[in-house]
């Protein structure tokens, strides 16, 4: 079946502009994660959605970052007033959710460049 | 807080030889999971192998195996009969066995397989 998809693949934006990054999880997966991968770094957790529960936003670096998940499927990560330090690859992952389903399946990521 | 440390930023190995990538972690939890992910230049994160902390037996997936030392909090990855396609960044990751499955990643090891 189809894997996790993300769009756009690459995004170049000017400092101060808002951007929206999209994630389509694997069909039927109830858990969805956003991570950020900065150059030379590992993945940094941003936010986690599980079904209809309140999201875990503990990893969002500032209030310029927000995310929503509509209808328990597609998710959008929004960065307002982008800064150069926001340049990174943003990865989305999904998981079946529920007991024992700890493996996360990743999308190809969106490379964001803020000029 | 959980931390994952990969002490080898870069490694290289000759094709057909064996290489071991190191990973240590720090946690106060007793129930958790450990993963190795591979990220080739395409950016797609691919799960290589997983280990449940409650299992004493080391996980094996074809040419990939782990040496899990729970008391030492060590989780190394051994790649046997290395192939050119194994060239990639390898990330070690820790996940809680509780209700929030977000992963904590190390900074990665860049493995190059030379012909």
mmCIF file of C-alpha atoms in Angstrom:
data_model
loop_
_atom_site.group_PDB
_atom_site.id
_atom_site.type_symbol
_atom_site.label_atom_id
_atom_site.label_comp_id
_atom_site.label_asym_id
_atom_site.label_seq_id
_atom_site.Cartn_x
_atom_site.Cartn_y
_atom_site.Cartn_z
ATOM 1 C CA UNK A 1 0.000 0.000 0.000
ATOM 2 C CA UNK A 2 0.941 3.669 -0.159
ATOM 3 C CA UNK A 3 3.396 4.945 2.373
ATOM 4 C CA UNK A 4 3.495 8.260 4.195
ATOM 5 C CA UNK A 5 3.564 11.157 1.760
ATOM 6 C CA UNK A 6 4.613 14.742 2.372
ATOM 7 C CA UNK A 7 4.318 17.881 0.339
ATOM 8 C CA UNK A 8 6.000 19.914 -0.848
ATOM 9 C CA UNK A 9 9.268 18.042 -1.196
ATOM 10 C CA UNK A 10 11.205 21.282 -1.023
ATOM 11 C CA UNK A 11 10.164 24.748 0.045
ATOM 12 C CA UNK A 12 12.142 27.962 -0.158
ATOM 13 C CA UNK A 13 10.650 30.951 1.621
ATOM 14 C CA UNK A 14 11.683 34.389 2.689
ATOM 15 C CA UNK A 15 12.236 35.229 6.310
ATOM 16 C CA UNK A 16 9.029 36.429 7.925
ATOM 17 C CA UNK A 17 6.667 34.517 5.649
ATOM 18 C CA UNK A 18 4.344 31.745 6.824
ATOM 19 C CA UNK A 19 4.629 28.193 5.479
ATOM 20 C CA UNK A 20 2.417 25.115 5.589
ATOM 21 C CA UNK A 21 3.763 21.601 5.332
ATOM 22 C CA UNK A 22 1.446 18.698 4.635
ATOM 23 C CA UNK A 23 1.542 15.059 5.704
ATOM 24 C CA UNK A 24 -0.645 12.197 4.484
ATOM 25 C CA UNK A 25 -0.216 9.210 6.804
ATOM 26 C CA UNK A 26 -0.668 5.578 5.918
ATOM 27 C CA UNK A 27 -4.367 4.786 5.689
ATOM 28 C CA UNK A 28 -5.704 3.489 8.978
ATOM 29 C CA UNK A 29 -2.804 4.716 11.085
ATOM 30 C CA UNK A 30 -4.136 6.559 14.099
ATOM 31 C CA UNK A 31 -0.839 7.960 15.374
ATOM 32 C CA UNK A 32 0.997 10.748 13.581
ATOM 33 C CA UNK A 33 4.267 12.463 14.471
ATOM 34 C CA UNK A 34 6.217 15.460 13.257
ATOM 35 C CA UNK A 35 9.981 15.635 13.654
ATOM 36 C CA UNK A 36 12.569 18.209 12.628
ATOM 37 C CA UNK A 37 16.006 17.257 11.344
ATOM 38 C CA UNK A 38 18.528 20.054 11.305
ATOM 39 C CA UNK A 39 21.830 19.751 9.442
ATOM 40 C CA UNK A 40 24.143 17.326 11.209
ATOM 41 C CA UNK A 41 21.605 16.580 13.921
ATOM 42 C CA UNK A 42 19.320 13.728 14.751
ATOM 43 C CA UNK A 43 15.581 14.017 14.653
ATOM 44 C CA UNK A 44 13.906 16.335 17.103
ATOM 45 C CA UNK A 45 10.345 15.509 18.168
ATOM 46 C CA UNK A 46 7.829 18.284 17.534
ATOM 47 C CA UNK A 47 4.272 17.035 18.015
ATOM 48 C CA UNK A 48 2.256 13.811 18.292
ATOM 49 C CA UNK A 49 -1.375 13.082 17.445
ATOM 50 C CA UNK A 50 -3.192 9.944 18.578
ATOM 51 C CA UNK A 51 -6.745 9.457 17.433
ATOM 52 C CA UNK A 52 -9.086 12.012 18.971
ATOM 53 C CA UNK A 53 -6.890 12.658 21.992
ATOM 54 C CA UNK A 54 -5.368 16.047 22.664
ATOM 55 C CA UNK A 55 -2.030 16.273 20.829
ATOM 56 C CA UNK A 56 1.295 16.210 22.636
ATOM 57 C CA UNK A 57 2.796 19.575 21.670
ATOM 58 C CA UNK A 58 5.704 19.408 24.073
ATOM 59 C CA UNK A 59 8.331 19.473 21.310
ATOM 60 C CA UNK A 60 7.188 22.598 19.493
ATOM 61 C CA UNK A 61 10.103 25.074 19.778
ATOM 62 C CA UNK A 62 8.028 28.263 19.863
ATOM 63 C CA UNK A 63 4.506 29.572 19.487
ATOM 64 C CA UNK A 64 5.253 30.252 15.823
ATOM 65 C CA UNK A 65 4.846 26.518 15.269
ATOM 66 C CA UNK A 66 1.444 24.848 15.204
ATOM 67 C CA UNK A 67 -0.068 21.722 13.742
ATOM 68 C CA UNK A 68 -3.476 20.269 13.178
ATOM 69 C CA UNK A 69 -4.845 17.004 12.040
ATOM 70 C CA UNK A 70 -8.171 17.036 10.263
ATOM 71 C CA UNK A 71 -10.505 14.069 10.325
ATOM 72 C CA UNK A 72 -7.892 11.908 11.986
ATOM 73 C CA UNK A 73 -5.908 11.716 8.760
ATOM 74 C CA UNK A 74 -4.051 14.525 6.994
ATOM 75 C CA UNK A 75 -1.902 16.809 9.113
ATOM 76 C CA UNK A 76 -0.572 20.283 8.442
ATOM 77 C CA UNK A 77 2.414 21.823 10.215
ATOM 78 C CA UNK A 78 2.367 25.611 10.072
ATOM 79 C CA UNK A 79 5.324 27.852 10.796
ATOM 80 C CA UNK A 80 4.510 31.540 11.118
ATOM 81 C CA UNK A 81 6.968 34.371 10.590
ATOM 82 C CA UNK A 82 9.714 31.981 9.537
ATOM 83 C CA UNK A 83 13.266 32.528 10.754
ATOM 84 C CA UNK A 84 16.518 31.284 9.268
ATOM 85 C CA UNK A 85 16.956 28.851 12.146
ATOM 86 C CA UNK A 86 13.754 27.134 10.991
ATOM 87 C CA UNK A 87 15.644 25.807 7.963
ATOM 88 C CA UNK A 88 15.612 22.028 8.280
ATOM 89 C CA UNK A 89 14.032 18.867 6.970
ATOM 90 C CA UNK A 90 10.613 18.275 8.483
ATOM 91 C CA UNK A 91 9.704 14.619 8.705
ATOM 92 C CA UNK A 92 6.298 13.131 9.319
ATOM 93 C CA UNK A 93 5.726 9.598 10.574
ATOM 94 C CA UNK A 94 2.673 7.486 11.262
ATOM 95 C CA UNK A 95 2.012 4.387 13.291
ATOM 96 C CA UNK A 96 -0.941 2.038 13.614
ATOM 97 C CA UNK A 97 -1.419 3.164 17.208
ATOM 98 C CA UNK A 98 -2.602 1.014 20.042
ATOM 99 C CA UNK A 99 -0.735 -1.441 22.200
ATOM 100 C CA UNK A 100 2.383 -2.934 20.687
ATOM 101 C CA UNK A 101 2.477 -0.718 17.602
ATOM 102 C CA UNK A 102 5.697 1.122 18.313
ATOM 103 C CA UNK A 103 7.169 1.184 14.834
ATOM 104 C CA UNK A 104 6.928 4.473 13.012
ATOM 105 C CA UNK A 105 6.816 4.762 9.246
ATOM 106 C CA UNK A 106 8.367 7.898 7.872
ATOM 107 C CA UNK A 107 7.635 10.075 4.889
ATOM 108 C CA UNK A 108 10.369 11.498 2.638
ATOM 109 C CA UNK A 109 10.303 14.839 4.404
ATOM 110 C CA UNK A 110 10.023 18.465 3.348
ATOM 111 C CA UNK A 111 13.254 20.425 3.099
ATOM 112 C CA UNK A 112 12.537 23.976 4.229
ATOM 113 C CA UNK A 113 14.995 26.723 3.397
ATOM 114 C CA UNK A 114 14.430 30.189 4.844
ATOM 115 C CA UNK A 115 16.371 32.895 3.052
ATOM 116 C CA UNK B 1 15.181 13.067 30.241
ATOM 117 C CA UNK B 2 16.009 10.300 27.836
ATOM 118 C CA UNK B 3 19.165 10.712 25.795
ATOM 119 C CA UNK B 4 20.641 8.655 22.984
ATOM 120 C CA UNK B 5 24.320 8.915 22.130
ATOM 121 C CA UNK B 6 26.036 7.740 18.986
ATOM 122 C CA UNK B 7 29.733 8.286 19.500
ATOM 123 C CA UNK B 8 30.834 7.604 15.920
ATOM 124 C CA UNK B 9 29.894 10.478 13.574
ATOM 125 C CA UNK B 10 31.374 8.637 10.587
ATOM 126 C CA UNK B 11 32.515 5.131 9.764
ATOM 127 C CA UNK B 12 33.637 3.308 6.674
ATOM 128 C CA UNK B 13 33.873 -0.356 5.775
ATOM 129 C CA UNK B 14 34.919 -2.390 2.789
ATOM 130 C CA UNK B 15 32.270 -4.205 0.841
ATOM 131 C CA UNK B 16 31.573 -7.722 2.208
ATOM 132 C CA UNK B 17 33.139 -6.939 5.576
ATOM 133 C CA UNK B 18 31.424 -6.536 8.951
ATOM 134 C CA UNK B 19 30.939 -3.261 10.793
ATOM 135 C CA UNK B 20 29.486 -2.389 14.192
ATOM 136 C CA UNK B 21 27.806 0.920 15.001
ATOM 137 C CA UNK B 22 27.604 1.979 18.631
ATOM 138 C CA UNK B 23 24.711 3.443 20.564
ATOM 139 C CA UNK B 24 24.205 4.134 24.246
ATOM 140 C CA UNK B 25 21.162 5.558 25.928
ATOM 141 C CA UNK B 26 20.055 6.829 29.266
ATOM 142 C CA UNK B 27 16.655 6.169 30.772
ATOM 143 C CA UNK B 28 15.069 5.466 34.122
ATOM 144 C CA UNK B 29 12.260 3.456 32.545
ATOM 145 C CA UNK B 30 12.195 -0.317 32.518
ATOM 146 C CA UNK B 31 9.790 -0.830 29.634
ATOM 147 C CA UNK B 32 10.987 0.626 26.351
ATOM 148 C CA UNK B 33 11.910 -0.102 22.776
ATOM 149 C CA UNK B 34 15.054 0.518 20.767
ATOM 150 C CA UNK B 35 15.347 0.980 17.033
ATOM 151 C CA UNK B 36 17.901 1.425 14.314
ATOM 152 C CA UNK B 37 16.784 3.493 11.345
ATOM 153 C CA UNK B 38 18.623 3.941 8.085
ATOM 154 C CA UNK B 39 18.451 7.184 6.097
ATOM 155 C CA UNK B 40 19.957 7.010 2.601
ATOM 156 C CA UNK B 41 20.503 10.167 0.520
ATOM 157 C CA UNK B 42 16.862 9.960 -0.573
ATOM 158 C CA UNK B 43 15.995 11.131 2.998
ATOM 159 C CA UNK B 44 13.531 8.263 3.495
ATOM 160 C CA UNK B 45 13.905 6.888 7.007
ATOM 161 C CA UNK B 46 13.745 3.099 6.902
ATOM 162 C CA UNK B 47 13.385 0.876 9.942
ATOM 163 C CA UNK B 48 16.261 -1.594 10.062
ATOM 164 C CA UNK B 49 15.650 -3.446 13.307
ATOM 165 C CA UNK B 50 13.847 -3.131 16.644
ATOM 166 C CA UNK B 51 14.442 -4.534 20.096
ATOM 167 C CA UNK B 52 12.019 -4.806 22.996
ATOM 168 C CA UNK B 53 13.786 -4.119 26.289
ATOM 169 C CA UNK B 54 11.997 -6.977 28.038
ATOM 170 C CA UNK B 55 13.470 -9.494 25.596
ATOM 171 C CA UNK B 56 16.899 -10.867 26.406
ATOM 172 C CA UNK B 57 17.411 -12.330 22.967
ATOM 173 C CA UNK B 58 19.123 -10.016 20.511
ATOM 174 C CA UNK B 59 17.077 -9.112 17.444
ATOM 175 C CA UNK B 60 18.249 -10.218 14.014
ATOM 176 C CA UNK B 61 17.075 -9.242 10.548
ATOM 177 C CA UNK B 62 19.025 -10.946 7.786
ATOM 178 C CA UNK B 63 22.471 -9.277 7.705
ATOM 179 C CA UNK B 64 21.594 -6.921 10.567
ATOM 180 C CA UNK B 65 21.810 -7.873 14.213
ATOM 181 C CA UNK B 66 22.035 -6.034 17.507
ATOM 182 C CA UNK B 67 23.967 -6.493 20.695
ATOM 183 C CA UNK B 68 21.588 -5.300 23.405
ATOM 184 C CA UNK B 69 23.171 -4.888 26.842
ATOM 185 C CA UNK B 70 20.378 -3.612 29.073
ATOM 186 C CA UNK B 71 22.436 -3.129 32.214
ATOM 187 C CA UNK B 72 25.051 -1.170 30.292
ATOM 188 C CA UNK B 73 22.338 0.671 28.322
ATOM 189 C CA UNK B 74 24.080 -0.208 25.102
ATOM 190 C CA UNK B 75 22.491 -1.091 21.771
ATOM 191 C CA UNK B 76 24.970 -1.654 18.943
ATOM 192 C CA UNK B 77 24.160 -2.596 15.361
ATOM 193 C CA UNK B 78 26.231 -5.138 13.466
ATOM 194 C CA UNK B 79 26.046 -5.226 9.698
ATOM 195 C CA UNK B 80 27.479 -8.365 8.149
ATOM 196 C CA UNK B 81 28.556 -8.784 4.517
ATOM 197 C CA UNK B 82 28.284 -5.025 3.947
ATOM 198 C CA UNK B 83 26.853 -3.938 0.626
ATOM 199 C CA UNK B 84 27.192 -0.690 -1.294
ATOM 200 C CA UNK B 85 23.489 -0.067 -0.699
ATOM 201 C CA UNK B 86 24.116 0.021 3.033
ATOM 202 C CA UNK B 87 25.756 3.426 2.618
ATOM 203 C CA UNK B 88 23.545 5.770 4.629
ATOM 204 C CA UNK B 89 23.091 7.630 7.887
ATOM 205 C CA UNK B 90 22.127 5.285 10.684
ATOM 206 C CA UNK B 91 20.130 6.554 13.615
ATOM 207 C CA UNK B 92 19.615 4.836 16.924
ATOM 208 C CA UNK B 93 16.292 5.662 18.589
ATOM 209 C CA UNK B 94 14.624 5.048 21.956
ATOM 210 C CA UNK B 95 10.885 4.857 22.559
ATOM 211 C CA UNK B 96 8.947 4.543 25.793
ATOM 212 C CA UNK B 97 6.766 1.519 26.324
ATOM 213 C CA UNK B 98 4.160 3.791 27.838
ATOM 214 C CA UNK B 99 1.313 5.549 26.111
ATOM 215 C CA UNK B 100 3.313 8.176 24.217
ATOM 216 C CA UNK B 101 5.375 6.611 21.529
ATOM 217 C CA UNK B 102 7.512 9.546 20.474
ATOM 218 C CA UNK B 103 11.071 8.591 19.699
ATOM 219 C CA UNK B 104 14.313 10.081 20.958
ATOM 220 C CA UNK B 105 17.039 9.888 18.334
ATOM 221 C CA UNK B 106 20.810 9.961 18.415
ATOM 222 C CA UNK B 107 22.678 12.294 16.078
ATOM 223 C CA UNK B 108 23.478 9.520 13.665
ATOM 224 C CA UNK B 109 26.469 7.715 12.187
ATOM 225 C CA UNK B 110 27.325 8.182 8.530
ATOM 226 C CA UNK B 111 28.344 4.783 7.185
ATOM 227 C CA UNK B 112 30.162 4.543 3.881
ATOM 228 C CA UNK B 113 30.654 1.169 2.239
ATOM 229 C CA UNK B 114 33.608 1.202 -0.111
ATOM 230 C CA UNK B 115 33.918 -1.090 -3.141
#
